[in-house]
Coordinates of C-alpha atoms in Angstrom, one line a residue:
Chain M
M49 CA -44.0 21.8 16.1
I50 CA -41.1 19.4 15.9
E51 CA -37.9 20.6 17.5
L52 CA -34.7 19.0 16.2
T53 CA -31.1 19.7 15.6
I54 CA -29.7 20.0 12.1
N55 CA -25.9 20.3 11.7
G56 CA -25.6 21.2 15.3
A57 CA -28.2 24.0 15.2
A58 CA -31.6 23.9 16.9
R59 CA -34.4 24.0 14.4
Q60 CA -38.1 23.8 14.3
V61 CA -40.4 22.4 11.5
S62 CA -44.1 22.5 11.6
M63 CA -44.8 18.9 10.6
P64 CA -43.0 15.5 10.3
L65 CA -41.3 16.1 7.0
N66 CA -39.7 13.2 5.2
M67 CA -36.1 13.5 4.0
I68 CA -37.0 14.8 0.5
Q69 CA -39.2 17.4 2.0
L70 CA -36.6 18.4 4.6
L71 CA -34.0 18.9 1.8
E72 CA -36.5 21.1 -0.1
H73 CA -37.3 23.0 3.0
M74 CA -33.6 23.7 3.6
Q75 CA -33.2 24.7 -0.1
L76 CA -31.0 21.7 -0.7
G77 CA -33.2 20.0 -3.2
G78 CA -31.2 18.5 -6.1
K79 CA -27.9 18.9 -4.2
R80 CA -25.7 15.9 -3.7
V81 CA -25.8 15.2 0.1
A82 CA -25.7 12.4 2.6
I83 CA -28.0 12.4 5.7
E84 CA -27.4 10.9 9.1
R85 CA -30.4 10.7 11.5
N86 CA -29.6 10.0 15.1
G87 CA -26.3 8.5 14.2
E88 CA -27.6 6.3 11.4
I89 CA -27.2 6.9 7.8
V90 CA -30.4 7.3 5.9
P91 CA -30.1 5.6 2.5
R92 CA -31.2 7.7 -0.4
S93 CA -33.7 5.0 -1.4
Q94 CA -35.5 5.6 1.9
Y95 CA -35.7 9.4 1.8
A96 CA -39.4 9.4 1.0
Q97 CA -40.2 6.9 3.8
I98 CA -38.2 8.3 6.7
E99 CA -39.9 11.1 8.6
L100 CA -38.5 13.6 11.1
A101 CA -39.4 13.1 14.8
Q102 CA -39.2 15.2 17.9
G103 CA -35.6 15.5 19.1
D104 CA -34.0 14.2 16.0
Q105 CA -30.3 14.9 15.4
I106 CA -29.7 15.3 11.7
E107 CA -26.4 15.7 9.9
I108 CA -26.4 16.7 6.3
V109 CA -23.0 16.5 4.6
V110 CA -21.4 17.3 1.3
A111 CA -18.0 16.9 -0.3
V112 CA -15.7 19.9 0.0
G113 CA -12.1 20.7 -0.8
G114 CA -9.6 18.8 1.4
G115 CA -6.2 17.1 1.3
Chain T
M129 CA 2.6 2.7 -20.4
D130 CA 3.9 2.9 -16.9
H131 CA 1.0 2.6 -14.5
F132 CA 0.2 1.3 -11.1
I133 CA -2.7 -0.5 -9.7
I134 CA -4.9 0.4 -6.7
A135 CA -7.6 -2.2 -5.7
G136 CA -7.4 -3.7 -9.2
K137 CA -7.7 -0.5 -11.1
P138 CA -4.8 0.9 -13.2
Y139 CA -3.8 4.6 -13.0
S140 CA -1.3 6.2 -15.3
S141 CA -0.7 9.3 -13.2
R142 CA 1.4 8.8 -10.1
L143 CA 0.4 12.2 -8.7
L144 CA -2.6 12.3 -6.5
V145 CA -3.8 15.7 -5.3
G146 CA -5.9 17.3 -2.7
T147 CA -8.6 19.9 -3.4
G148 CA -8.2 22.1 -0.3
K149 CA -6.7 25.5 0.3
Y150 CA -7.5 26.9 -3.1
K151 CA -8.8 30.4 -3.8
D152 CA -12.0 29.1 -5.5
F153 CA -13.3 26.1 -7.5
D154 CA -11.9 27.5 -10.8
E155 CA -8.4 27.6 -9.4
T156 CA -8.9 24.1 -8.0
R157 CA -10.0 22.8 -11.3
R158 CA -7.1 24.4 -13.2
A159 CA -4.5 23.2 -10.8
V160 CA -5.9 19.7 -10.7
E161 CA -5.9 19.6 -14.5
A162 CA -2.3 20.9 -14.7
S163 CA -1.2 18.3 -12.3
G164 CA -2.5 15.5 -14.5
A165 CA -3.9 13.8 -11.4
Q166 CA -6.6 11.2 -11.8
I167 CA -7.3 10.7 -8.1
V168 CA -8.4 13.7 -6.0
T169 CA -9.1 13.8 -2.3
V170 CA -12.2 15.5 -0.9
A171 CA -13.3 16.2 2.7
I172 CA -16.8 15.4 4.1
R173 CA -18.3 18.3 6.0
R174 CA -21.7 19.7 7.1
T175 CA -23.4 21.6 4.3
N176 CA -23.8 25.3 4.8
L177 CA -27.4 25.8 5.6
G178 CA -29.0 28.9 4.2
Q179 CA -26.4 29.1 1.4
D180 CA -27.7 29.7 -2.1
A181 CA -28.4 26.2 -3.4
S182 CA -27.6 27.2 -7.0
Q183 CA -24.0 27.7 -6.1
P184 CA -21.7 25.2 -7.9
S185 CA -20.2 22.5 -5.8
L186 CA -16.7 21.0 -5.8
L187 CA -17.9 17.9 -7.5
D188 CA -19.3 20.0 -10.3
A189 CA -15.9 21.5 -10.9
L190 CA -14.3 18.0 -10.9
P191 CA -16.7 15.7 -12.6
S192 CA -16.8 12.0 -11.7
S193 CA -16.4 11.1 -15.3
Q194 CA -12.8 12.5 -15.2
Y195 CA -11.7 11.9 -11.7
T196 CA -11.7 9.2 -9.0
Y197 CA -12.7 10.8 -5.7
L198 CA -10.9 9.8 -2.5
P199 CA -13.0 11.0 0.5
N200 CA -10.8 11.6 3.5
T201 CA -11.3 11.6 7.3
A202 CA -9.5 14.9 7.9
G203 CA -10.4 16.2 11.3
C204 CA -11.1 12.8 12.8
Y205 CA -9.3 12.0 16.1
S206 CA -10.9 8.6 16.8
A207 CA -11.5 5.4 14.9
D208 CA -15.3 5.9 15.4
D209 CA -15.3 9.3 13.8
A210 CA -13.3 8.1 10.9
I211 CA -15.6 5.1 10.3
R212 CA -18.7 7.3 10.6
T213 CA -17.3 9.8 8.1
L214 CA -16.4 7.2 5.5
R215 CA -19.8 5.5 5.8
L216 CA -21.4 8.9 5.1
A217 CA -18.9 9.4 2.2
R218 CA -19.9 6.1 0.7
E219 CA -23.5 7.0 0.8
L220 CA -22.8 10.5 -0.6
L221 CA -20.9 9.0 -3.5
D222 CA -23.4 6.3 -4.4
G223 CA -21.5 3.4 -3.0
H224 CA -18.0 4.5 -4.1
D225 CA -15.8 2.8 -1.6
L226 CA -12.2 3.8 -2.3
V227 CA -11.3 6.0 0.6
K228 CA -8.5 7.7 2.4
L229 CA -8.3 6.9 6.1
E230 CA -6.5 9.3 8.5
V231 CA -6.9 9.4 12.2
L232 CA -5.0 12.2 13.8
G233 CA -3.3 12.3 17.1
D234 CA -3.1 16.0 17.9
P235 CA -4.2 19.2 16.2
K236 CA -0.9 21.0 16.3
T237 CA 1.3 18.5 14.5
L238 CA -1.6 16.6 12.8
Y239 CA 0.6 13.5 13.4
P240 CA -1.4 10.3 12.8
N241 CA -2.6 8.2 15.8
V242 CA -1.5 4.9 14.5
V243 CA -3.3 2.9 17.2
E244 CA -6.7 4.4 16.3
T245 CA -5.7 4.1 12.6
L246 CA -5.2 0.3 13.0
R247 CA -8.6 0.0 14.8
A248 CA -10.4 2.0 12.1
A249 CA -8.7 0.1 9.3
E250 CA -9.9 -3.3 10.7
V251 CA -13.5 -2.2 10.8
L252 CA -13.5 -0.4 7.4
V253 CA -11.8 -3.3 5.6
K254 CA -14.4 -5.7 7.1
D255 CA -17.1 -3.3 6.0
G256 CA -15.9 -3.6 2.4
F257 CA -14.1 -0.4 2.0
K258 CA -10.9 -0.2 -0.1
V259 CA -8.8 1.7 2.3
M260 CA -5.8 3.9 1.3
V261 CA -4.3 4.6 4.8
Y262 CA -2.3 7.6 5.9
T263 CA 0.2 6.6 8.5
S264 CA 3.5 7.4 10.1
D265 CA 6.8 6.2 8.5
D266 CA 6.9 3.3 11.0
P267 CA 7.6 0.2 8.9
I268 CA 6.0 -2.2 11.4
I269 CA 2.7 -0.2 11.5
A270 CA 2.8 0.1 7.7
K271 CA 3.1 -3.7 7.4
Q272 CA 0.3 -4.3 9.9
L273 CA -2.0 -2.0 8.0
E274 CA -1.2 -3.9 4.8
E275 CA -1.9 -7.2 6.6
I276 CA -5.3 -5.9 7.8
G277 CA -6.1 -5.5 4.1
C278 CA -5.6 -1.8 3.2
V279 CA -5.2 -1.4 -0.5
A280 CA -2.4 1.2 -0.3
I281 CA -0.1 2.5 2.4
M282 CA 0.4 6.2 2.6
P283 CA 3.4 7.1 4.9
L284 CA 4.1 10.7 5.6
A285 CA 7.1 12.5 4.2
S286 CA 6.7 15.1 7.0
L287 CA 3.9 17.0 8.8
I288 CA 0.8 17.7 6.9
G289 CA 0.9 21.1 5.3
S290 CA 4.4 21.8 6.5
G291 CA 6.3 21.6 3.2
M292 CA 9.3 20.2 5.1
G293 CA 9.9 17.5 2.5
I294 CA 11.1 14.0 3.1
L295 CA 12.4 13.7 6.7
N296 CA 13.3 10.0 6.8
P297 CA 14.0 8.5 3.4
W298 CA 15.5 5.4 5.2
N299 CA 12.2 4.5 6.8
L300 CA 10.3 5.1 3.6
Q301 CA 12.8 2.8 1.8
I302 CA 12.1 0.1 4.3
I303 CA 8.4 0.5 3.9
I304 CA 8.7 0.4 0.1
D305 CA 10.9 -2.6 0.1
N306 CA 8.5 -4.6 2.4
A307 CA 5.2 -3.6 0.8
K308 CA 3.2 -5.8 -1.4
V309 CA 0.6 -3.1 -2.0
P310 CA 1.2 0.4 -3.5
V311 CA 3.0 2.9 -1.3
V312 CA 1.9 6.5 -1.8
V313 CA 4.0 9.1 0.0
D314 CA 1.5 11.5 1.5
A315 CA 2.0 14.8 3.5
G316 CA 4.8 17.2 3.8
V317 CA 5.9 17.6 0.2
G318 CA 6.9 21.2 -0.4
T319 CA 8.4 21.5 -3.8
A320 CA 9.2 19.5 -6.9
S321 CA 12.5 18.0 -5.8
D322 CA 10.6 16.4 -2.8
A323 CA 8.3 14.6 -5.1
A324 CA 11.1 13.5 -7.3
I325 CA 13.1 12.2 -4.3
A326 CA 10.0 10.2 -3.1
M327 CA 9.7 8.6 -6.6
E328 CA 13.4 7.9 -6.8
L329 CA 13.1 5.8 -3.6
G330 CA 10.7 3.6 -5.5
C331 CA 7.4 4.6 -4.1
D332 CA 4.4 4.1 -6.4
A333 CA 2.9 7.6 -6.2
V334 CA 2.9 10.9 -4.3
L335 CA -0.1 12.7 -2.7
M336 CA 0.1 16.4 -2.1
N337 CA -2.2 19.4 -1.5
T338 CA -0.5 22.4 0.2
A339 CA 2.6 22.2 -2.0
I340 CA 0.5 23.1 -5.0
A341 CA -2.3 25.2 -3.4
Q342 CA 0.1 27.4 -1.5
A343 CA 2.7 28.0 -4.2
R344 CA 2.8 31.5 -5.5
D345 CA 1.6 30.2 -8.8
P346 CA -0.4 27.0 -8.1
I347 CA -1.0 26.2 -11.7
L348 CA 2.7 26.3 -12.6
M349 CA 3.6 24.3 -9.5
A350 CA 1.0 21.7 -10.4
S351 CA 2.7 21.1 -13.7
A352 CA 6.1 21.2 -12.0
M353 CA 4.9 18.4 -9.7
K354 CA 3.6 16.4 -12.7
L355 CA 7.0 16.6 -14.3
A356 CA 8.8 15.9 -11.0
V357 CA 6.8 12.7 -10.4
E358 CA 7.5 11.6 -14.0
A359 CA 11.2 12.5 -13.7
G360 CA 11.6 10.7 -10.4
R361 CA 9.8 7.6 -11.7
A362 CA 11.9 7.5 -14.8
A363 CA 15.1 7.9 -12.8
Y364 CA 14.1 5.1 -10.5
L365 CA 13.3 2.8 -13.5
A366 CA 16.6 3.8 -15.2
G367 CA 18.5 2.6 -12.2
R368 CA 20.8 5.3 -10.7
M369 CA 24.5 5.1 -10.6
P370 CA 26.0 4.1 -7.3
K371 CA 27.0 6.8 -4.9
K372 CA 30.7 6.8 -4.4
I373 CA 31.3 8.6 -1.1
Y374 CA 34.4 10.9 -1.5
I375 CA 35.6 8.9 -4.4
A376 CA 35.8 11.1 -7.5
S377 CA 36.1 9.6 -11.0
P378 CA 36.6 11.8 -14.1
S379 CA 34.2 11.5 -17.0
S380 CA 36.8 12.6 -19.5
P381 CA 39.8 10.4 -20.6
T382 CA 42.9 10.6 -18.5
S383 CA 45.2 9.9 -21.4
G384 CA 46.1 12.2 -24.3
I385 CA 46.1 15.3 -22.1
I386 CA 48.2 18.0 -23.9
G387 CA 51.4 19.3 -22.2
T388 CA 52.0 16.0 -20.4

């Protein structure tokens, strides 16, 4: 079990998913997002290579309405 | 055709609009269309986890083929937060680097913290961003932001979302007269005349959100704002008559009056 924080909420995943698998797992596959892992942006080109680790702090953001 | 240039790209619409505070994406889209805006601001926020992924998103309602997005740093109270947000925005939008920088000083007035804004602007410009920077109507700060390399200066008319209109046209005039980059009046516009006044001062464009979204009829207000910006710009280009304080002058001939 890997315990991590996603968008401020404590979460668990059963194995070290890569970013693509994480997005699928969170039902965000195909959605336009940006991901930050432990304060660093994960480039989209590296989504398949970067895997979750214990204690990771993940931010997944989107564009919303704003002024 | 009258246009202005931001970071080397021409825009014919001098009205920029925000996408917040609307009832739904359909109203957002219709209002933005009615406004004629080409540049729209968006905010960067955590995605709602557990939401239905097939739900349309804001960017679906406002396609990138028609609009230039301006990601903002709303809700950021430090240079670090603003920088972090815009780097995420750049990744989100596939390297798009035209951004709106705002660093706020307090949540009640949403007044900009210009010290943190200067700090953030330095880092962002060095990192290759094209920064359109929201700031106070302080002419010295405006000039410093320009000298740092911001591509547009965006002084407030009044407090964000207040609809108070233009509080200090004199300061805005100084900023406009001294600027070598576009000046976009941003924040506090409430109704059409506010937008027209801003344009009559000679600014390059106006940015607004609440004035449209919180009008009783946002679609109608959006088109009113489009007309107001055009009218104000034309009046500016036409060169207004001088104000003659307490000196009246009749527009009709003073000779040939009957009964004299």
